[in-house]
Amino acid sequence: MPLESNARIAKALAERGYNAEREAITLLAGAADPAAAVAAAVDHAPDEALRITADHVREATAETERSAASPDANGQSPVETEGSAARGAGETDAGSAAATTDGTAVADDRSDASTTETTTTETSTTETTTAETTTAEASSADRSRDPDLRELEVGNDMTGRSTGTGEYGDFVTTFRDRYERLSKILRGRVNHRPAEAIADMPGGSDAAMIGLVNDVRSTKSGHWLVELEDTTGTFPALVMKDKGLADVVDEILMDECIAVEGTLADDAGILFADSLHFPDVPRTHNPGGADRHVQAALISDVHVGSDEFMADAWHAFTDWLHTPEADPVEYLLLAGDMVEGVGVYPDQDEELEIVDIYEQYEVFAEHLKEVPADTEIVMIPGNHDAVRLAEPQPGFNDEIRSIMDVHDARIVSNPATVSVEGVEVLMYHGVSLDEVIAELPEEKASYDEPHKAMYQLLKKRHVAPQFGGHTRVAPEERDYLVMEDVPDVFHTGHVHKLGWGKYHNVLAVNSGCWQAQTDFQKSVNIDPDAGYAPILDLDTLDMTVRKFS
Ligand code: D5M
Ligand code: FE
Ligand code: ZN
C-alpha cells in the first residue's frame, strides 16, 4: 500500500478549501487510493460543508465500493482502520516517553518507525527521531481531543494599542512605567529613598536606592561605579572590588532596574554598596498546570522563503502531529520568524528562495495547513517578519493576517503572554538574547546554552532591558517588555539554538529553528539546532524534544 502522509492529505483538502477532522484524514490516508478517496470525500461532502468529517469519508467510501464491480483487495475498510487506531493509541499511552512522571527519560522502543536517543540536561528529556509513521500507526480515532476542554487566553497583547509617536517624551513615559512596575517588585526588599532624598542625607548614613542603570564602569583601581536613575535624579554607587560582588556586577545591563544598598560616604556624594538586588523570580514560584494530560509544541524560526528552510523536516513534524502519539499536542506556539523576510540582513537576498514577502507568507500558510486543523495556534512575530522591528512588535497587519488565515490562529504581539490550561507562557522572539550573550560572561549566557541567557532576562524581569543597542525598543505609554507577572514557561527563539532548563521553577525554552545553517551563520560559527520540536507537558511541565531532521 502506498504510504500517503497525513499532512499531504490535509494539504490536498486545504487546497480544495476544506478543513478536516483528524479521523477523516486518517481514513483517507489508509485508503487504497488516497487521491481518489480525497476526491470522493470532497464530492460527497455537502456543498455548504467547510470541514470534511469521518462520516463524509465513510459514506463516500461506501458509495465507491457499492459502485465498483470488484472492490480493491488492498482496500482497508473504515472499521479495520478504526480498530488499529484504538490499538495504536493504547500503545502510545503506555509506552510514550512523554508519559514518565519523574522527569526521567524513558526510551520509546514501541516501533521501528522511530528511534529514540536519550539526553539529560538540567531537566531530563527525551530526544526522538521520528521517521515517517506507518499508516496503521497514523490511524487515530480522535478520542482524546475535545476542543471543549481547552482553555487559551491571551494577555498583554499590545496589537492595536501602539501609542508612541517616536518622540523623546514617549521614551520618558516608557521608562517611567518600567521604573514604576519593576521598582514595585524591589520595594519590599530594601528600604529605599529617592535619589534626591539620598543627596540630602548626612554622610555615613545607611541608604538604599532603586533605579534604572544609567552607567556601569570599572575604575582605575578595579572597583565599579554604578549610577542609578529614578524619577527624581541620579546617584552614584561604588562597588568595591573586595565586596565579593564581581559576579553580580558582571550581570548588570544598562537600563535595567536594580536596587543598591550601602553606606553613604562622609561627604554623602557616593553610596558604598554592600549589596545589589535584581527584581528576580521568587524561589517559591509555584507554576500552574493543566488538570489533564495535554501538550503544547513550542517552536519558532520557520524561515519559509529561505533557501535553507528545511521543508522535509517540517513535513516530518506535521506528519507526526497527525499520529496518535501526538494526540495530546493540542497547542502549537510559534515564537516568531515565520518567514525569512526581505532585506533583514545585508546580502540576505542571495539566499532567498522566495523573494516576495507576501508569497513567503502564502507558502508559510500552506505549510501551516499541514498542522491538524483542530490544533490551537498562537503566533508572535520576529525580526524577520513583516512588522516593525522595534519591540514590542504588534501582531501582523490585516493583509498578512488574511494570508495566514489558517486554523483560526491567534496572532498576537511580541512579546505576549498566553495562559494555556492554567500554564502562563511568556512568548518572546528573543532578539535581546544576542545582546545578553554578547554582554555577559560565557558561563552566564552563551549560544550553546541559550536558556541561561533567558534566566538573566527572568532575573531582570524584562525581556529586553538594554536600550539603544542591538535590540530596538519602541516608545510606548506602557513598557510592554516588563515581566510584571512571573511566567511558568518562558518561550523564545531567534538564536536558532535549542536549550531549556528551569530557573526558580520557571521553565525556559529556546526552541531551535527550521532553517539550516546560512552563509552568515557559517561565517560566524553559529551551528543552528534545526528541525527540533520541544513538546511541553502542560500538566507536569516536563519536556520531550523530538527531532525531525
Ligand atoms: O538570527 C539567527 C541568529 O543568527 C541570531 O542569533 C542572530 C544571528 N544572525 C543571523 N544573521 C545575522 C547577521 N547578518 N548579522 C548579525 N547576526 C545575525 P535570525 O534573525 O533569527 O535569523
Ligand atoms: Fe530566526
Ligand atoms: Zn530572529
XYZ file of C-alpha atoms and ligand atoms in Angstrom:
573
model
C 0.000 0.000 0.000
C 1.423 3.397 -0.842
C 2.402 5.447 2.153
C 0.401 8.646 1.974
C 1.328 11.199 4.560
C -1.424 12.675 6.652
C -0.034 16.114 6.158
C -0.260 15.711 2.398
C -3.892 14.708 2.714
C -4.607 17.697 4.950
C -2.944 19.914 2.407
C -4.823 18.387 -0.503
C -8.082 19.082 1.316
C -6.972 22.570 2.271
C -6.244 23.309 -1.360
C -9.830 22.444 -2.104
C -10.935 24.784 0.677
C -11.664 22.250 3.390
C -10.583 21.700 6.937
C -10.820 18.117 8.077
C -11.367 16.067 11.187
C -8.303 14.123 12.181
C -10.168 10.892 11.882
C -11.210 11.797 8.360
C -7.592 12.324 7.409
C -6.625 9.041 8.961
C -9.279 7.235 6.993
C -8.200 8.898 3.771
C -4.555 8.101 4.399
C -5.489 4.473 4.948
C -7.462 4.238 1.701
C -6.105 2.080 -1.109
C -6.006 5.113 -3.374
C -5.838 8.146 -1.127
C -6.025 10.625 -4.005
C -9.224 9.045 -5.263
C -10.570 8.866 -1.706
C -9.913 12.575 -1.225
C -11.725 13.345 -4.465
C -14.639 11.100 -3.470
C -14.879 12.619 0.007
C -14.894 16.129 -1.417
C -17.543 15.132 -3.961
C -19.616 13.554 -1.289
C -19.441 16.386 1.234
C -22.471 18.696 1.184
C -21.884 21.942 -0.700
C -22.073 24.042 2.431
C -19.588 21.896 4.410
C -16.375 23.623 5.489
C -14.966 20.569 7.157
C -14.620 17.012 5.906
C -15.752 14.667 8.646
C -15.043 10.975 9.137
C -18.674 10.326 8.234
C -18.254 12.051 4.895
C -15.306 9.798 4.182
C -17.110 6.649 5.270
C -20.147 7.461 3.195
C -18.009 8.315 0.186
C -16.022 5.085 0.584
C -19.170 3.018 0.923
C -20.599 4.604 -2.192
C -17.434 3.972 -4.173
C -17.378 0.359 -3.040
C -21.028 -0.121 -3.962
C -20.477 1.239 -7.443
C -17.274 -0.698 -8.070
C -17.720 -4.130 -9.604
C -14.956 -5.725 -7.563
C -13.543 -3.867 -4.577
C -9.791 -3.415 -4.423
C -8.264 -6.270 -2.474
C -5.878 -3.891 -0.763
C -8.626 -1.550 0.336
C -8.946 -1.039 4.038
C -12.453 -0.795 5.385
C -13.131 2.041 7.779
C -13.845 -0.496 10.510
C -10.379 -2.023 10.251
C -8.840 1.413 10.331
C -10.672 2.313 13.485
C -9.670 -0.937 15.129
C -5.990 -0.381 14.523
C -6.315 3.204 15.658
C -7.574 2.108 19.025
C -4.671 -0.273 19.481
C -2.150 2.282 18.290
C -3.364 4.915 20.690
C -3.370 2.459 23.591
C 0.221 1.509 22.992
C 1.233 5.108 22.726
C -0.162 5.944 26.113
C 1.554 3.016 27.752
C 4.948 3.366 26.151
C 5.253 7.025 25.458
C 8.358 8.783 26.648
C 6.268 11.788 27.497
C 4.244 9.745 29.944
C 7.016 9.456 32.520
C 6.131 11.024 35.809
C 9.506 11.610 37.447
C 11.056 13.532 34.585
C 13.347 10.641 33.745
C 13.551 9.934 30.084
C 12.310 6.549 29.006
C 13.133 5.188 25.608
C 10.190 4.671 23.351
C 11.002 1.382 21.662
C 7.477 0.725 20.589
C 8.036 0.860 16.881
C 10.695 0.610 14.237
C 9.378 3.783 12.749
C 11.016 5.900 15.374
C 14.360 5.801 17.083
C 14.943 7.404 20.404
C 18.016 8.975 21.887
C 18.077 9.916 25.489
C 19.763 13.082 26.623
C 19.986 14.545 30.046
C 20.386 18.212 30.785
C 19.168 20.300 33.661
C 15.721 18.910 33.205
C 15.644 15.433 31.790
C 14.245 14.894 28.409
C 13.929 12.508 25.558
C 15.085 13.213 22.080
C 13.288 11.257 19.470
C 13.919 10.881 15.802
C 10.646 10.346 14.083
C 10.679 8.725 10.719
C 7.555 8.620 8.622
C 4.946 6.703 10.501
C 3.150 3.709 9.129
C -0.425 4.053 8.080
C -1.648 1.809 10.852
C 0.120 3.932 13.423
C -1.223 7.066 11.902
C -4.755 5.902 12.482
C -6.415 7.950 15.122
C -9.919 7.817 16.442
C -9.698 11.394 17.671
C -10.934 10.450 21.111
C -8.718 12.493 23.308
C -9.024 15.838 21.560
C -12.029 17.639 22.880
C -11.954 21.334 21.995
C -14.413 21.998 24.817
C -11.731 21.133 27.358
C -9.370 23.748 26.049
C -8.546 26.989 27.772
C -6.462 29.531 25.957
C -6.341 33.150 26.893
C -4.092 35.860 25.570
C -2.886 38.598 27.900
C -0.627 41.577 27.337
C -1.206 41.713 23.582
C -0.374 45.250 22.507
C -1.570 44.856 18.923
C -3.620 47.913 18.022
C -2.582 49.696 21.190
C 0.571 51.371 20.000
C 0.530 54.986 21.108
C 4.100 56.027 20.525
C 4.923 58.799 18.098
C 8.655 58.226 18.461
C 9.229 61.498 20.266
C 11.539 61.956 23.213
C 8.621 62.410 25.600
C 7.342 58.946 24.742
C 10.606 57.358 25.828
C 10.344 59.184 29.139
C 6.875 57.689 29.612
C 8.078 54.181 28.744
C 10.965 54.356 31.202
C 8.795 55.840 33.911
C 6.438 52.898 33.530
C 9.353 50.461 33.577
C 10.633 52.058 36.756
C 7.206 52.087 38.417
C 6.492 48.450 37.787
C 9.944 46.987 38.396
C 10.706 49.086 41.459
C 7.491 47.778 42.986
C 9.000 44.295 42.900
C 12.145 45.515 44.692
C 10.473 47.778 47.220
C 9.751 45.077 49.742
C 13.403 44.070 49.852
C 15.180 47.355 50.523
C 14.295 50.465 52.445
C 14.882 52.747 49.508
C 14.896 56.528 49.178
C 14.636 58.688 46.064
C 17.919 59.929 44.580
C 17.005 63.472 45.592
C 16.496 62.492 49.243
C 19.704 60.452 49.393
C 21.634 63.521 48.224
C 20.335 65.362 51.321
C 21.172 62.604 53.841
C 24.112 63.070 56.215
C 27.397 61.324 55.356
C 27.816 57.889 56.909
C 24.072 57.044 56.823
C 22.795 53.696 55.649
C 20.875 54.177 52.438
C 19.303 52.266 49.588
C 18.144 53.286 46.168
C 16.159 51.661 43.385
C 16.824 52.910 39.899
C 17.444 52.172 36.256
C 21.100 51.630 35.466
C 22.420 54.798 33.860
C 26.048 53.794 33.756
C 28.361 50.973 34.858
C 32.103 51.303 34.545
C 35.169 49.978 36.243
C 37.500 52.426 37.926
C 41.264 52.606 37.611
C 41.675 50.836 40.927
C 39.457 47.920 39.879
C 36.231 48.937 41.640
C 32.985 49.598 39.806
C 30.906 52.703 39.589
C 27.188 52.069 39.075
C 24.980 55.074 38.500
C 21.275 54.663 39.083
C 18.465 56.930 37.958
C 14.992 57.277 39.386
C 12.227 59.811 38.808
C 13.987 62.411 40.960
C 17.533 62.206 39.637
C 20.677 60.087 39.534
C 23.017 58.882 42.259
C 26.328 57.010 42.025
C 27.188 53.844 43.920
C 30.693 52.477 44.285
C 31.046 48.716 44.371
C 34.416 47.928 45.960
C 36.312 45.015 44.473
C 36.716 43.320 47.877
C 32.950 43.097 48.486
C 32.567 39.828 46.599
C 30.082 41.404 44.205
C 32.069 41.000 40.973
C 29.807 38.182 39.931
C 26.731 40.356 40.376
C 28.254 43.402 38.661
C 29.052 41.161 35.693
C 25.359 40.588 35.200
C 24.294 44.222 35.159
C 22.938 45.553 31.873
C 22.264 49.175 31.042
C 18.721 50.460 31.667
C 17.638 47.574 33.807
C 16.081 48.216 37.197
C 18.118 47.229 40.266
C 18.444 48.139 43.927
C 21.634 49.108 45.746
C 22.049 49.086 49.492
C 25.004 50.507 51.393
C 26.526 53.383 53.350
C 26.937 56.964 52.240
C 30.462 58.340 52.034
C 31.418 61.002 54.601
C 30.755 63.752 52.115
C 27.478 61.995 51.157
C 28.379 62.224 47.473
C 28.508 58.498 46.787
C 26.986 55.301 48.142
C 29.376 52.476 49.060
C 27.437 49.403 48.035
C 27.091 46.408 50.336
C 24.569 44.573 48.204
C 22.880 44.688 44.818
C 19.458 43.242 44.023
C 17.686 42.255 40.820
C 13.861 42.138 40.738
C 14.217 38.377 40.085
C 11.789 35.492 40.310
C 10.972 34.331 43.827
C 12.348 30.866 44.581
C 8.926 29.975 45.861
C 7.283 30.457 42.475
C 4.662 27.807 42.116
C 3.803 27.135 38.481
C 0.314 26.250 37.338
C -0.523 23.120 35.398
C -3.251 21.612 33.286
C -5.571 19.213 35.042
C -5.377 16.710 32.204
C -2.664 15.231 30.013
C -2.333 17.739 27.207
C 0.727 19.083 25.423
C 1.968 22.101 23.522
C 4.608 22.152 20.790
C 6.883 25.161 21.254
C 8.602 26.141 18.044
C 9.941 29.222 16.287
C 12.065 30.426 13.378
C 10.489 28.594 10.495
C 12.055 30.964 7.930
C 9.909 29.967 4.967
C 11.291 31.634 1.843
C 14.909 30.995 2.753
C 16.972 28.641 0.620
C 17.790 26.936 3.871
C 14.199 26.347 5.032
C 14.047 22.640 5.883
C 10.829 21.612 4.200
C 11.416 17.887 4.754
C 11.891 18.299 8.487
C 8.784 20.468 8.626
C 6.722 17.849 6.768
C 8.039 15.144 9.095
C 6.928 17.272 12.043
C 3.444 17.937 10.672
C 3.110 14.271 9.720
C 3.951 13.301 13.251
C 1.323 15.728 14.542
C -1.256 13.558 12.795
C -0.207 10.390 14.584
C -1.827 9.041 17.763
C 1.366 9.752 19.633
C 0.769 13.440 19.009
C -2.845 13.222 20.088
C -2.195 15.256 23.254
C -0.453 18.012 21.268
C -3.425 20.347 21.120
C -1.476 23.599 21.078
C 1.214 24.980 18.805
C 3.056 28.071 19.995
C 5.160 29.828 17.382
C 7.640 32.382 18.681
C 8.414 34.402 15.553
C 10.316 34.397 12.254
C 7.562 32.609 10.351
C 9.224 33.691 7.112
C 12.703 34.720 6.055
C 11.525 38.199 5.064
C 13.365 40.502 2.724
C 16.110 42.990 3.438
C 16.589 41.847 7.018
C 20.351 41.401 6.786
C 22.872 42.567 4.184
C 23.169 40.134 1.247
C 20.203 38.174 2.519
C 18.679 38.194 -0.985
C 21.380 35.813 -2.180
C 19.859 33.117 -0.023
C 16.179 33.690 -0.780
C 14.116 31.034 -2.451
C 11.064 33.293 -2.466
C 11.813 36.974 -2.941
C 8.320 38.351 -2.419
C 7.324 38.806 1.201
C 3.615 38.146 0.559
C 4.437 34.999 -1.329
C 6.576 33.912 1.613
C 3.547 34.221 3.901
C 1.383 32.403 1.386
C 3.777 29.485 1.335
C 4.096 29.607 5.111
C 0.297 29.438 5.342
C 0.367 26.354 3.123
C 2.821 24.738 5.496
C 0.702 25.679 8.461
C -2.270 23.971 6.857
C -0.436 20.673 7.295
C -0.895 21.043 11.049
C -4.049 19.215 12.243
C -6.959 21.586 11.769
C -8.109 21.316 15.358
C -4.781 22.484 16.815
C -4.870 25.795 18.682
C -2.142 28.002 17.252
C -0.641 31.139 18.771
C 1.910 33.192 16.848
C 4.022 36.215 17.592
C 6.238 37.992 15.063
C 10.048 38.029 14.996
C 12.692 40.246 13.437
C 12.291 38.612 10.023
C 8.549 39.189 9.929
C 6.684 41.965 8.182
C 6.000 44.165 11.206
C 8.000 46.986 12.741
C 11.340 45.865 14.129
C 11.139 47.872 17.332
C 9.782 45.980 20.330
C 7.072 45.474 21.344
C 6.152 44.326 17.851
C 2.405 44.384 17.192
C 0.814 41.266 15.681
C 0.612 41.198 11.887
C -1.486 43.700 9.925
C -4.742 42.741 8.242
C -3.143 41.982 4.918
C -0.729 39.428 6.347
C -3.408 38.109 8.675
C -5.693 37.434 5.754
C -2.895 35.453 4.086
C -2.319 33.458 7.263
C -5.994 32.862 7.847
C -5.366 29.247 8.745
C -6.806 27.207 11.606
C -8.049 30.390 13.330
C -4.526 31.026 14.558
C -4.226 33.698 17.203
C -1.831 36.336 16.069
C -0.525 38.471 18.905
C 2.307 40.851 19.702
C 5.938 40.102 20.528
C 6.108 39.683 23.478
C 2.767 38.332 24.657
C 1.583 36.127 27.465
C -0.739 33.226 26.861
C -2.455 31.252 29.536
C -2.769 27.674 28.318
C -4.888 25.480 30.590
C -3.501 27.110 33.704
C 0.088 27.433 32.466
C 1.274 31.004 31.928
C 3.531 31.073 28.899
C 5.512 34.181 28.089
C 6.310 34.210 24.381
C 9.099 36.478 23.183
C 11.000 36.190 19.917
C 14.375 36.735 21.549
C 16.365 39.440 19.766
C 17.725 40.696 23.098
C 19.333 37.291 23.686
C 22.060 38.228 21.194
C 22.836 41.206 23.378
C 22.708 39.351 26.670
C 25.052 36.756 25.197
C 27.412 39.455 23.883
C 27.495 41.394 27.164
C 27.678 38.702 29.809
C 30.447 36.225 30.547
C 30.292 32.936 28.656
C 29.239 30.856 31.666
C 26.210 33.093 32.284
C 24.936 33.282 28.716
C 26.072 31.634 25.507
C 24.680 30.402 22.205
C 25.288 26.854 23.358
C 23.126 27.379 26.423
C 20.542 29.941 25.313
C 18.293 29.097 28.261
C 20.898 30.605 30.586
C 20.590 33.910 28.758
C 16.847 33.538 29.312
C 17.478 33.082 33.051
C 19.104 36.511 33.015
C 16.021 38.066 31.457
C 13.884 36.382 34.096
C 16.165 37.765 36.777
C 15.774 41.242 35.342
C 12.043 40.714 34.901
C 12.336 42.323 31.499
C 12.632 40.752 28.069
C 14.893 43.437 26.540
C 16.396 45.653 29.216
C 19.123 47.380 27.260
C 18.100 50.401 25.240
C 19.827 51.958 22.275
C 21.831 48.910 21.277
C 21.120 45.980 19.045
C 17.561 45.483 20.263
C 15.287 48.291 19.181
C 12.757 49.388 21.700
C 9.726 51.435 20.681
C 8.469 54.178 22.959
C 5.018 53.324 24.274
C 2.839 54.555 27.091
C 3.493 51.322 28.856
C 6.646 49.217 28.897
C 5.202 46.041 27.450
C 8.586 44.363 27.816
C 8.392 44.252 31.623
C 7.599 40.816 33.076
C 5.186 42.037 35.664
C 3.912 38.568 36.473
C 6.227 35.610 36.725
C 5.541 33.219 33.853
C 5.503 29.445 34.334
C 7.131 28.923 30.968
C 9.302 31.385 29.076
C 9.458 30.572 25.376
C 11.865 32.276 22.975
C 13.609 31.551 19.671
C 15.747 33.771 17.463
C 19.220 32.414 18.253
C 18.376 29.162 16.432
C 19.767 27.077 19.268
C 17.832 24.555 21.288
C 18.176 24.841 25.035
C 15.978 24.543 28.057
C 16.137 24.384 31.790
C 14.471 25.615 34.943
C 15.198 28.826 36.758
C 13.428 29.168 40.124
C 10.717 26.783 38.861
C 10.227 28.690 35.615
C 10.867 26.563 32.541
C 12.905 28.483 29.972
C 12.804 27.044 26.457
C 14.610 28.330 23.426
C 13.194 26.369 20.593
C 15.704 25.979 17.750
C 14.671 26.563 14.144
C 13.646 25.046 10.800
C 16.413 26.660 8.805
C 19.748 25.003 8.070
C 22.958 26.972 8.539
C 23.108 30.136 6.427
C 26.312 31.522 4.937
C 26.356 34.258 7.536
C 25.944 31.759 10.362
C 28.757 29.709 8.876
C 30.997 32.783 8.785
C 30.451 33.420 12.486
C 30.389 29.769 13.534
C 26.738 29.587 14.534
C 25.722 25.958 14.230
C 21.924 26.026 14.379
C 19.762 23.357 16.001
C 17.324 22.822 13.178
C 14.319 20.538 12.935
C 13.531 20.001 16.601
C 10.163 20.369 18.260
C 10.145 20.708 22.036
C 6.919 19.217 23.319
C 5.751 20.520 26.662
C 3.540 18.529 29.007
C 1.113 21.119 30.271
C 0.188 19.023 33.295
C 3.719 18.294 34.564
C 5.815 20.929 32.729
C 8.154 18.127 31.625
C 9.663 18.462 28.184
C 10.269 15.993 25.412
C 12.278 17.123 22.426
C 11.528 15.444 19.118
C 13.887 15.593 16.226
C 12.630 15.686 12.654
C 15.758 16.305 10.657
O 19.018 35.181 13.625
C 19.527 33.932 13.968
C 20.777 34.114 14.772
O 21.852 34.483 13.950
C 20.694 35.215 15.797
O 21.494 34.840 16.906
C 21.268 36.423 15.100
C 22.265 35.818 14.171
N 22.378 36.426 12.854
C 21.968 35.859 11.708
N 22.271 36.623 10.656
C 22.914 37.703 11.136
C 23.518 38.860 10.544
N 23.573 39.051 9.229
N 24.069 39.752 11.390
C 24.058 39.569 12.712
N 23.533 38.492 13.325
C 22.960 37.571 12.547
P 17.635 35.406 12.912
O 17.431 36.883 12.962
O 16.587 34.687 13.667
O 17.816 34.888 11.544
Fe 15.209 33.370 13.261
Zn 15.089 36.095 14.734
